């Protein structure tokens, strides 16, 4: 499909799965809140990071039968009536809380971003990062089997059979047999061992076992908090971005990186913007894009110079120049950008809207989708309780014709190219989507960040600059911040608190 195709009929979205849904009345633990979601390139695996530093991996399954042949799986994958379903695969503790004694700074274990890498030899490789440290993890799944030695001669005593099974265990101990269970790699050795003694081997599949190990740690390269990582299409490099710098890494080299974007001024009082998101081009390994707190998107070609920000193309909305208020620049800040698969379009999300950009038109977006425009009148209140700084993700379908993002009250919103500003799909991420919550977020302590300094927010807003009413039309305490689109199917995975919801069309 083309991004410029004619208007389509709205597609029918349906609930598919939920993982980790809370029971009624169950308190939400901050450590369990999901903070990052990412499908791998084929959509066979889904990685989820949370605030406690854990990474949970889900694997695609086909209903209750996972014993199809490869040809049957390919046929099922192309059948439009089937949608992907996932099962829990494994989880591991990616990051632990740390303390920087030089800066007297606590480093949270929260996972800020996860990204899949090329997967050679059937193993899975995934990058995860907290505020300061990036790690490369290897995850390998194996079938677990139970082995029983069968005696062909019924007159052979059970004692001899037991000795044969013990012999089998001792000779294949190095293949990770525990209590009669062994990994798939030991099956051939076991068959050879028992056949020489006149016994046969019965193998029964009893499940799967996945092991994870940290391959490399990329640390001490960022003075400010890392908010984005992105893997390159060359399969060898990736970038990491904080508020002021973007670094280029080779996956095989953990003790060296190259600074390719640096917007830190000589005098921090001259700071006018910060980097908010960064993403590699899906096709051209020499190109990347990053967004700023001023609402700009910078397109970078690494072939032009060592520091790429000096020769960047800038996408900006010229139509946004109009009445300026105290909150104009805050809501213009871009929280997330995503390339479409064709590499010719970029989707960006700011506080109130979702914008689709054509890289061949730098002056304005080709589409603007309103997300929660009704909150514009509530900006002073949203600033007071810090909700105005919430950062929502966005995502693009594999064919580039649909776009999705989240909102308050755990709302998922999906738009289609050609639909103008009309919403195609809006639903609360819940098993009970008709539930309407009237709660509002309690005021939080004022945060300090480089984003605030860049906008001059060291000055305080007068407390009487708003009515003080909590009469907002949505639940600010429930927000759908993180989501991801399956690369080949119309399926969206989205996080509401500690729950992972999946919808398909």
Short mmCIF file of C-alpha atoms in Angstrom, two decimals:
data_model
loop_
_atom_site.label_atom_id
_atom_site.label_comp_id
_atom_site.label_asym_id
_atom_site.label_seq_id
_atom_site.Cartn_x
_atom_site.Cartn_y
_atom_site.Cartn_z
CA UNK A 1 0.00 0.00 0.00
CA UNK A 2 1.05 3.55 -0.61
CA UNK A 3 0.86 6.38 1.84
CA UNK A 4 -0.90 8.36 -0.86
CA UNK A 5 -3.54 5.82 -1.77
CA UNK A 6 -7.20 6.71 -1.77
CA UNK A 7 -9.40 6.73 1.31
CA UNK A 8 -10.02 3.32 2.85
CA UNK A 9 -12.88 1.90 4.83
CA UNK A 10 -12.14 1.80 8.57
CA UNK A 11 -10.70 -1.51 9.66
CA UNK A 12 -12.26 -3.45 12.50
CA UNK A 13 -9.98 -3.69 15.54
CA UNK A 14 -10.51 -6.43 18.10
CA UNK A 15 -9.04 -7.42 21.43
CA UNK A 16 -6.50 -10.26 21.18
CA UNK A 17 -4.55 -10.82 24.41
CA UNK A 18 -3.61 -9.26 27.71
CA UNK A 19 -0.65 -10.04 29.96
CA UNK A 20 -0.42 -8.85 33.56
CA UNK A 21 -3.87 -7.35 33.94
CA UNK A 22 -4.58 -6.27 37.49
CA UNK A 23 -7.42 -7.76 39.49
CA UNK A 24 -10.14 -5.34 40.64
CA UNK A 25 -8.84 -3.38 43.62
CA UNK A 26 -5.25 -4.54 43.14
CA UNK A 27 -2.76 -1.75 43.75
CA UNK A 28 -0.42 -0.85 40.90
CA UNK A 29 3.23 -1.26 41.86
CA UNK A 30 5.52 1.38 40.38
CA UNK A 31 8.24 -1.21 39.69
CA UNK A 32 5.88 -3.18 37.44
CA UNK A 33 4.93 -0.28 35.15
CA UNK A 34 5.94 -0.96 31.55
CA UNK A 35 8.40 1.59 30.16
CA UNK A 36 9.41 0.20 26.73
CA UNK A 37 7.95 -2.07 24.01
CA UNK A 38 9.49 -3.35 20.77
CA UNK A 39 8.74 -6.07 18.16
CA UNK A 40 11.64 -7.70 16.37
CA UNK A 41 12.02 -7.31 12.60
CA UNK A 42 9.85 -10.32 11.73
CA UNK A 43 7.38 -9.90 14.54
CA UNK A 44 8.18 -13.31 16.02
CA UNK A 45 9.23 -11.83 19.36
CA UNK A 46 8.12 -8.93 21.52
CA UNK A 47 10.34 -7.34 24.18
CA UNK A 48 8.91 -5.39 27.11
CA UNK A 49 10.95 -3.40 29.63
CA UNK A 50 9.70 -2.08 32.97
CA UNK A 51 10.70 0.34 35.69
CA UNK A 52 12.33 -2.34 37.82
CA UNK A 53 14.99 -3.02 35.17
CA UNK A 54 13.48 -6.25 33.87
CA UNK A 55 13.09 -7.24 30.23
CA UNK A 56 10.33 -9.75 29.44
CA UNK A 57 10.25 -11.50 26.07
CA UNK A 58 7.15 -12.98 24.45
CA UNK A 59 7.29 -15.39 21.53
CA UNK A 60 4.80 -15.81 18.74
CA UNK A 61 2.75 -18.99 18.85
CA UNK A 62 -0.01 -20.46 16.71
CA UNK A 63 -2.98 -21.11 18.99
CA UNK A 64 -2.40 -24.34 20.92
CA UNK A 65 -0.32 -26.13 18.30
CA UNK A 66 3.35 -25.18 18.03
CA UNK A 67 4.46 -28.34 16.22
CA UNK A 68 3.83 -27.21 12.63
CA UNK A 69 6.48 -27.82 10.01
CA UNK A 70 8.29 -24.81 8.53
CA UNK A 71 6.21 -24.97 5.34
CA UNK A 72 2.99 -25.11 7.38
CA UNK A 73 4.10 -22.13 9.45
CA UNK A 74 4.81 -20.12 6.30
CA UNK A 75 1.39 -21.04 4.95
CA UNK A 76 -0.30 -20.09 8.20
CA UNK A 77 1.60 -16.81 8.30
CA UNK A 78 0.20 -15.86 4.91
CA UNK A 79 -3.37 -16.78 5.84
CA UNK A 80 -5.28 -13.54 6.44
CA UNK A 81 -7.76 -15.10 8.87
CA UNK A 82 -5.07 -15.81 11.47
CA UNK A 83 -3.56 -13.11 13.66
CA UNK A 84 -0.36 -13.44 15.71
CA UNK A 85 -0.68 -14.71 19.25
CA UNK A 86 2.09 -14.68 21.82
CA UNK A 87 3.17 -16.69 24.82
CA UNK A 88 5.58 -15.87 27.63
CA UNK A 89 9.12 -16.93 26.71
CA UNK A 90 11.53 -15.64 29.34
CA UNK A 91 12.59 -12.65 31.39
CA UNK A 92 15.83 -11.37 32.85
CA UNK A 93 17.09 -8.58 35.09
CA UNK A 94 18.75 -6.21 32.66
CA UNK A 95 19.71 -3.34 34.99
CA UNK A 96 20.11 -2.82 38.72
CA UNK A 97 19.93 0.48 40.65
CA UNK A 98 23.32 2.16 40.93
CA UNK A 99 24.87 5.17 42.59
CA UNK A 100 27.28 7.60 40.94
CA UNK A 101 29.57 8.63 43.79
CA UNK A 102 31.34 11.30 41.75
CA UNK A 103 28.09 13.15 41.07
CA UNK A 104 26.21 11.94 44.17
CA UNK A 105 23.50 10.74 41.81
CA UNK A 106 21.21 7.75 42.01
CA UNK A 107 20.85 5.88 38.71
CA UNK A 108 17.49 4.19 38.31
CA UNK A 109 17.16 0.70 36.93
CA UNK A 110 14.20 1.72 34.73
CA UNK A 111 14.44 0.49 31.13
CA UNK A 112 14.16 3.53 28.85
CA UNK A 113 14.39 1.72 25.52
CA UNK A 114 14.79 -1.76 24.02
CA UNK A 115 15.87 -2.56 20.45
CA UNK A 116 16.34 -5.85 18.62
CA UNK A 117 19.56 -6.63 16.76
CA UNK A 118 20.25 -9.04 13.89
CA UNK A 119 19.79 -12.64 15.07
CA UNK A 120 22.47 -15.00 13.69
CA UNK A 121 22.52 -18.73 14.43
CA UNK A 122 19.02 -18.75 15.84
CA UNK A 123 19.95 -16.73 18.92
CA UNK A 124 18.22 -13.49 19.84
CA UNK A 125 20.15 -10.30 20.54
CA UNK A 126 18.58 -7.30 22.20
CA UNK A 127 19.85 -3.90 23.37
CA UNK A 128 18.44 -2.38 26.53
CA UNK A 129 19.32 0.85 28.30
CA UNK A 130 18.60 2.76 31.47
CA UNK A 131 19.70 6.36 32.04
CA UNK A 132 23.43 5.68 31.77
CA UNK A 133 24.30 2.16 30.62
CA UNK A 134 23.45 0.18 27.49
CA UNK A 135 23.67 -3.61 27.49
CA UNK A 136 23.64 -6.22 24.74
CA UNK A 137 21.84 -9.42 25.72
CA UNK A 138 21.81 -12.81 24.07
CA UNK A 139 18.76 -15.02 24.53
CA UNK A 140 18.77 -18.63 23.37
CA UNK A 141 15.72 -20.89 23.52
CA UNK A 142 15.91 -24.69 23.51
CA UNK A 143 13.32 -27.43 23.64
CA UNK A 144 13.21 -29.34 26.90
CA UNK A 145 12.77 -33.09 26.53
CA UNK A 146 12.26 -35.98 28.91
CA UNK A 147 14.25 -39.09 28.04
CA UNK A 148 13.20 -42.62 28.99
CA UNK A 149 15.24 -45.72 28.15
CA UNK A 150 13.07 -48.54 26.73
CA UNK A 151 14.24 -52.16 26.82
CA UNK A 152 13.42 -54.16 23.63
CA UNK A 153 13.46 -57.52 25.48
CA UNK A 154 10.60 -57.90 28.00
CA UNK A 155 12.63 -60.55 29.90
CA UNK A 156 15.37 -58.06 30.74
CA UNK A 157 15.14 -57.14 34.39
CA UNK A 158 14.02 -53.70 35.53
CA UNK A 159 17.35 -53.43 37.36
CA UNK A 160 19.22 -53.60 34.03
CA UNK A 161 16.87 -50.98 32.56
CA UNK A 162 17.59 -48.71 35.50
CA UNK A 163 21.32 -49.21 35.02
CA UNK A 164 20.91 -48.32 31.35
CA UNK A 165 19.09 -45.10 32.21
CA UNK A 166 21.75 -44.22 34.76
CA UNK A 167 24.41 -44.90 32.12
CA UNK A 168 22.51 -42.60 29.76
CA UNK A 169 22.49 -39.85 32.35
CA UNK A 170 26.16 -40.14 33.19
CA UNK A 171 27.38 -40.24 29.59
CA UNK A 172 25.30 -37.19 28.57
CA UNK A 173 25.70 -35.17 31.72
CA UNK A 174 27.38 -32.34 29.84
CA UNK A 175 24.24 -31.81 27.74
CA UNK A 176 22.42 -30.29 30.74
CA UNK A 177 20.29 -33.23 31.85
CA UNK A 178 18.59 -32.57 35.15
CA UNK A 179 16.15 -35.05 36.75
CA UNK A 180 15.65 -36.87 33.47
CA UNK A 181 15.31 -33.69 31.36
CA UNK A 182 17.73 -32.75 28.64
CA UNK A 183 18.23 -30.12 26.01
CA UNK A 184 17.68 -30.99 22.36
CA UNK A 185 21.43 -31.10 21.67
CA UNK A 186 21.86 -34.22 23.80
CA UNK A 187 19.33 -36.40 21.97
CA UNK A 188 21.75 -37.75 19.36
CA UNK A 189 24.40 -38.62 21.94
CA UNK A 190 21.83 -40.39 24.08
CA UNK A 191 20.51 -42.50 21.20
CA UNK A 192 24.01 -43.66 20.31
CA UNK A 193 24.79 -44.49 23.93
CA UNK A 194 21.70 -46.64 24.52
CA UNK A 195 21.59 -48.36 21.14
CA UNK A 196 25.04 -49.82 21.83
CA UNK A 197 23.55 -51.44 24.97
CA UNK A 198 20.46 -52.82 23.23
CA UNK A 199 18.05 -50.17 24.40
CA UNK A 200 15.96 -47.61 22.58
CA UNK A 201 15.29 -44.08 23.68
CA UNK A 202 11.87 -42.47 24.00
CA UNK A 203 11.98 -38.66 23.81
CA UNK A 204 9.01 -36.54 24.93
CA UNK A 205 8.82 -32.79 24.44
CA UNK A 206 7.82 -31.18 27.72
CA UNK A 207 8.42 -27.47 27.12
CA UNK A 208 11.01 -24.82 26.43
CA UNK A 209 13.96 -23.34 28.26
CA UNK A 210 15.43 -19.91 27.45
CA UNK A 211 18.70 -18.62 28.82
CA UNK A 212 19.92 -15.04 28.70
CA UNK A 213 23.43 -13.69 29.08
CA UNK A 214 24.91 -10.20 28.89
CA UNK A 215 27.35 -10.06 25.99
CA UNK A 216 28.57 -6.46 26.22
CA UNK A 217 28.13 -3.34 28.33
CA UNK A 218 28.37 0.11 26.78
CA UNK A 219 28.90 2.59 29.61
CA UNK A 220 30.42 5.93 30.60
CA UNK A 221 29.65 7.67 27.30
CA UNK A 222 26.78 9.97 28.32
CA UNK A 223 26.80 12.84 30.80
CA UNK A 224 23.04 13.19 30.54
CA UNK A 225 20.27 10.62 30.66
CA UNK A 226 19.93 8.29 27.66
CA UNK A 227 16.41 8.35 26.25
CA UNK A 228 16.83 6.68 22.82
CA UNK A 229 18.73 3.87 21.17
CA UNK A 230 18.31 2.74 17.57
CA UNK A 231 19.92 -0.08 15.59
CA UNK A 232 21.22 0.49 12.08
CA UNK A 233 20.14 -1.35 8.94
CA UNK A 234 23.77 -2.44 8.42
CA UNK A 235 23.38 -4.80 11.40
CA UNK A 236 26.71 -3.62 12.87
CA UNK A 237 26.13 -0.24 14.50
CA UNK A 238 23.64 1.59 16.70
CA UNK A 239 23.16 5.06 18.15
CA UNK A 240 22.40 6.25 21.67
CA UNK A 241 21.00 9.70 22.41
CA UNK A 242 20.68 11.88 25.49
CA UNK A 243 19.44 15.46 25.82
CA UNK A 244 22.49 17.03 24.15
CA UNK A 245 24.48 14.35 22.33
CA UNK A 246 24.13 11.37 20.00
CA UNK A 247 26.84 8.69 19.96
CA UNK A 248 27.55 6.06 17.31
CA UNK A 249 28.61 2.59 18.50
CA UNK A 250 29.80 -0.62 16.90
CA UNK A 251 28.06 -3.61 18.45
CA UNK A 252 31.36 -5.46 18.75
CA UNK A 253 33.22 -2.61 20.51
CA UNK A 254 32.00 -1.58 23.94
CA UNK A 255 34.84 0.70 25.06
CA UNK A 256 34.71 3.22 22.22
CA UNK A 257 32.07 5.31 20.48
CA UNK A 258 31.95 8.34 18.19
CA UNK A 259 30.07 11.53 19.00
CA UNK A 260 28.14 12.49 15.85
CA UNK A 261 25.72 15.12 17.23
CA UNK A 262 26.58 17.63 19.95
CA UNK A 263 24.28 20.59 20.61
CA UNK A 264 25.71 21.53 23.99
CA UNK A 265 26.53 25.28 23.99
CA UNK A 266 29.69 26.66 25.57
CA UNK A 267 27.46 28.48 28.04
CA UNK A 268 24.49 26.47 29.29
CA UNK A 269 22.50 29.66 29.66
CA UNK A 270 22.46 29.80 25.85
CA UNK A 271 20.71 26.42 25.62
CA UNK A 272 17.59 26.75 23.47
CA UNK A 273 16.59 23.14 22.76
CA UNK A 274 17.34 19.55 23.68
CA UNK A 275 17.23 16.27 21.78
CA UNK A 276 14.08 14.30 22.55
CA UNK A 277 14.27 11.22 20.26
CA UNK A 278 16.57 9.67 17.66
CA UNK A 279 16.00 7.00 15.00
CA UNK A 280 18.08 5.41 12.22
CA UNK A 281 16.72 5.39 8.68
CA UNK A 282 15.19 1.95 7.91
CA UNK A 283 16.99 1.60 4.56
CA UNK A 284 20.00 3.91 4.29
CA UNK A 285 22.61 3.13 6.93
CA UNK A 286 24.19 6.58 6.61
CA UNK A 287 21.04 8.50 7.54
CA UNK A 288 19.26 9.18 10.81
CA UNK A 289 16.76 11.62 12.26
CA UNK A 290 16.41 13.22 15.64
CA UNK A 291 13.75 15.50 17.12
CA UNK A 292 14.00 18.45 19.45
CA UNK A 293 12.06 20.19 22.18
CA UNK A 294 11.32 23.05 19.74
CA UNK A 295 9.25 20.77 17.53
CA UNK A 296 11.93 20.37 14.83
CA UNK A 297 13.04 17.15 13.13
CA UNK A 298 16.64 17.06 11.94
CA UNK A 299 17.69 14.76 9.09
CA UNK A 300 21.34 13.80 9.24
CA UNK A 301 23.70 12.26 6.67
CA UNK A 302 26.76 10.82 8.41
CA UNK A 303 28.78 10.99 5.18
CA UNK A 304 28.86 14.77 5.16
CA UNK A 305 30.87 15.52 8.29
CA UNK A 306 32.08 14.06 11.56
CA UNK A 307 29.66 16.24 13.56
CA UNK A 308 26.43 15.77 11.66
CA UNK A 309 24.25 18.43 13.26
CA UNK A 310 25.91 21.28 11.34
CA UNK A 311 24.59 20.15 7.94
CA UNK A 312 21.23 18.69 8.95
CA UNK A 313 18.01 19.26 7.02
CA UNK A 314 15.25 20.58 9.22
CA UNK A 315 11.57 19.65 9.08
CA UNK A 316 9.41 22.27 10.80
CA UNK A 317 5.78 23.27 10.74
CA UNK A 318 5.67 26.78 9.27
CA UNK A 319 1.91 26.92 9.84
CA UNK A 320 2.43 26.75 13.60
CA UNK A 321 3.65 30.36 13.73
CA UNK A 322 0.83 32.27 15.34
CA UNK A 323 -0.24 33.30 18.80
CA UNK A 324 2.41 32.33 21.33
CA UNK A 325 1.64 31.58 24.95
CA UNK A 326 3.73 30.41 27.86
CA UNK A 327 2.86 26.81 26.95
CA UNK A 328 3.37 26.98 23.18
CA UNK A 329 6.90 25.63 23.19
CA UNK A 330 6.14 22.99 25.80
CA UNK A 331 3.39 21.37 23.75
CA UNK A 332 5.46 21.71 20.55
CA UNK A 333 8.17 19.44 21.98
CA UNK A 334 8.31 16.16 20.05
CA UNK A 335 8.30 13.12 22.32
CA UNK A 336 8.79 10.41 19.68
CA UNK A 337 9.52 9.92 15.98
CA UNK A 338 9.22 6.83 13.78
CA UNK A 339 10.24 6.25 10.17
CA UNK A 340 7.75 4.55 7.88
CA UNK A 341 9.08 1.39 6.24
CA UNK A 342 9.48 3.16 2.89
CA UNK A 343 11.96 5.58 4.46
CA UNK A 344 10.20 8.55 2.82
CA UNK A 345 7.91 9.50 5.70
CA UNK A 346 8.30 10.23 9.40
CA UNK A 347 5.63 10.14 12.08
CA UNK A 348 6.08 12.48 15.05
CA UNK A 349 4.15 12.89 18.28
CA UNK A 350 3.94 16.08 20.32
CA UNK A 351 1.71 16.65 23.32
CA UNK A 352 -1.54 17.40 21.49
CA UNK A 353 -1.12 15.95 18.01
CA UNK A 354 0.31 13.31 15.71
CA UNK A 355 2.01 14.56 12.52
CA UNK A 356 2.99 12.78 9.33
CA UNK A 357 5.93 14.27 7.42
CA UNK A 358 7.13 13.74 3.86
CA UNK A 359 10.93 14.02 3.73
CA UNK A 360 10.58 15.80 0.40
CA UNK A 361 8.56 18.61 1.99
CA UNK A 362 10.40 20.34 4.81
CA UNK A 363 7.97 23.22 5.36
CA UNK A 364 5.01 21.45 6.94
CA UNK A 365 3.56 18.01 7.74
CA UNK A 366 1.30 16.43 5.15
CA UNK A 367 -1.17 15.27 7.82
CA UNK A 368 -1.98 16.44 11.34
CA UNK A 369 -4.11 14.25 13.62
CA UNK A 370 -5.55 15.76 16.80
CA UNK A 371 -5.15 13.50 19.84
CA UNK A 372 -6.68 15.32 22.82
CA UNK A 373 -7.30 18.85 21.58
CA UNK A 374 -9.90 19.34 24.33
CA UNK A 375 -7.02 19.63 26.82
CA UNK A 376 -5.69 22.80 25.22
CA UNK A 377 -7.88 24.89 27.51
CA UNK A 378 -6.48 22.98 30.51
CA UNK A 379 -2.77 23.61 29.84
CA UNK A 380 -2.19 25.71 32.99
CA UNK A 381 -3.64 22.93 35.12
CA UNK A 382 -1.69 20.28 33.25
CA UNK A 383 1.49 22.25 33.85
CA UNK A 384 0.75 22.53 37.54
CA UNK A 385 0.41 18.76 38.00
CA UNK A 386 3.30 18.02 35.55
CA UNK A 387 1.08 16.08 33.13
CA UNK A 388 2.08 18.44 30.33
CA UNK A 389 5.52 16.79 30.33
CA UNK A 390 4.18 13.27 29.66
CA UNK A 391 5.89 11.67 26.68
CA UNK A 392 3.70 9.56 24.39
CA UNK A 393 5.08 7.11 21.82
CA UNK A 394 3.83 6.70 18.27
CA UNK A 395 4.04 3.87 15.74
CA UNK A 396 3.47 3.15 12.04
CA UNK A 397 2.00 0.05 10.42
CA UNK A 398 4.24 -2.06 8.20
CA UNK A 399 2.53 -0.83 5.03
CA UNK A 400 2.70 2.79 6.18
CA UNK A 401 -1.04 3.39 5.87
CA UNK A 402 -2.02 3.44 9.56
CA UNK A 403 -0.67 5.30 12.58
CA UNK A 404 -1.25 4.86 16.29
CA UNK A 405 -0.54 6.61 19.56
CA UNK A 406 -1.85 6.72 23.11
CA UNK A 407 -3.72 9.21 25.24
CA UNK A 408 -5.11 9.63 28.74
CA UNK A 409 -7.73 7.31 30.25
CA UNK A 410 -5.62 4.50 28.70
CA UNK A 411 -7.01 5.33 25.26
CA UNK A 412 -5.50 3.81 22.13
CA UNK A 413 -6.06 5.87 18.97
CA UNK A 414 -5.46 4.65 15.42
CA UNK A 415 -5.59 6.83 12.30
CA UNK A 416 -5.43 6.01 8.59
CA UNK A 417 -3.90 7.86 5.67
CA UNK A 418 -6.65 9.55 3.69
CA UNK A 419 -8.94 9.87 6.71
CA UNK A 420 -7.99 13.49 7.42
CA UNK A 421 -8.26 14.14 11.13
CA UNK A 422 -11.02 11.58 11.64
CA UNK A 423 -10.23 8.80 14.11
CA UNK A 424 -10.51 5.31 12.75
CA UNK A 425 -10.34 3.54 16.10
CA UNK A 426 -10.49 4.67 19.72
CA UNK A 427 -10.79 2.32 22.68
CA UNK A 428 -9.68 2.11 26.27
CA UNK A 429 -6.93 -0.46 26.79
CA UNK A 430 -8.89 -2.71 29.12
CA UNK A 431 -10.93 -5.88 29.08
CA UNK A 432 -13.82 -3.63 30.08
CA UNK A 433 -13.51 -0.77 27.55
CA UNK A 434 -16.83 0.79 28.50
CA UNK A 435 -15.54 1.74 31.93
CA UNK A 436 -15.33 5.52 32.42
CA UNK A 437 -13.02 6.82 35.10
CA UNK A 438 -13.45 10.29 36.59
CA UNK A 439 -10.26 10.37 38.62
CA UNK A 440 -7.65 13.06 38.03
CA UNK A 441 -3.95 13.02 38.67
CA UNK A 442 -2.73 14.40 41.96
CA UNK A 443 -0.20 17.24 41.74
CA UNK A 444 3.38 16.00 41.66
CA UNK A 445 6.60 17.63 42.78
CA UNK A 446 8.05 19.93 40.16
CA UNK A 447 10.73 18.22 38.11
CA UNK A 448 13.90 19.88 36.91
CA UNK A 449 15.45 18.87 33.61
CA UNK A 450 17.43 20.21 30.70
CA UNK A 451 14.16 20.50 28.81
CA UNK A 452 12.91 22.92 31.44
CA UNK A 453 16.12 24.92 31.36
CA UNK A 454 16.02 25.11 27.57
CA UNK A 455 12.56 26.68 27.77
CA UNK A 456 13.44 28.96 30.68
CA UNK A 457 11.20 27.15 33.15
CA UNK A 458 13.32 28.18 36.07
CA UNK A 459 10.69 30.89 36.45
CA UNK A 460 7.50 29.78 38.16
CA UNK A 461 3.96 30.00 36.85
CA UNK A 462 1.70 31.97 39.18
CA UNK A 463 -0.53 29.68 41.18
CA UNK A 464 -3.54 31.85 40.37
CA UNK A 465 -3.03 31.61 36.61
CA UNK A 466 -5.68 28.91 36.38
CA UNK A 467 -8.99 28.22 37.98
CA UNK A 468 -7.73 25.33 40.08
CA UNK A 469 -10.57 23.14 38.91
CA UNK A 470 -9.92 19.41 38.42
CA UNK A 471 -12.75 19.15 35.93
CA UNK A 472 -10.76 17.48 33.18
CA UNK A 473 -12.54 15.24 30.72
CA UNK A 474 -10.14 12.33 31.11
CA UNK A 475 -8.25 10.38 33.73
CA UNK A 476 -4.76 11.89 33.87
CA UNK A 477 -3.51 9.15 36.16
CA UNK A 478 -4.16 6.48 33.50
CA UNK A 479 -2.12 7.06 30.37
CA UNK A 480 -1.12 4.86 27.48
CA UNK A 481 2.45 6.01 26.84
CA UNK A 482 4.12 3.07 25.11
CA UNK A 483 3.06 1.00 22.12
CA UNK A 484 4.46 -0.83 19.10
CA UNK A 485 3.05 -2.02 15.75
CA UNK A 486 3.71 -5.51 14.44
CA UNK A 487 6.01 -5.20 11.37
CA UNK A 488 3.93 -7.38 9.03
CA UNK A 489 0.44 -7.66 10.54
CA UNK A 490 -2.21 -5.23 11.72
CA UNK A 491 -1.49 -5.80 15.39
CA UNK A 492 -0.69 -3.28 18.11
CA UNK A 493 0.87 -4.03 21.49
CA UNK A 494 0.28 -1.25 24.03
CA UNK A 495 1.05 -0.76 27.71
CA UNK A 496 -1.41 0.50 30.30
CA UNK A 497 0.36 0.56 33.65
CA UNK A 498 1.72 -2.92 34.24
CA UNK A 499 -0.60 -4.56 31.67
CA UNK A 500 0.29 -5.41 28.08
CA UNK A 501 -2.72 -5.34 25.73
CA UNK A 502 -2.77 -6.58 22.14
CA UNK A 503 -5.29 -5.67 19.46
CA UNK A 504 -5.56 -6.97 15.90
CA UNK A 505 -7.51 -6.13 12.75
#
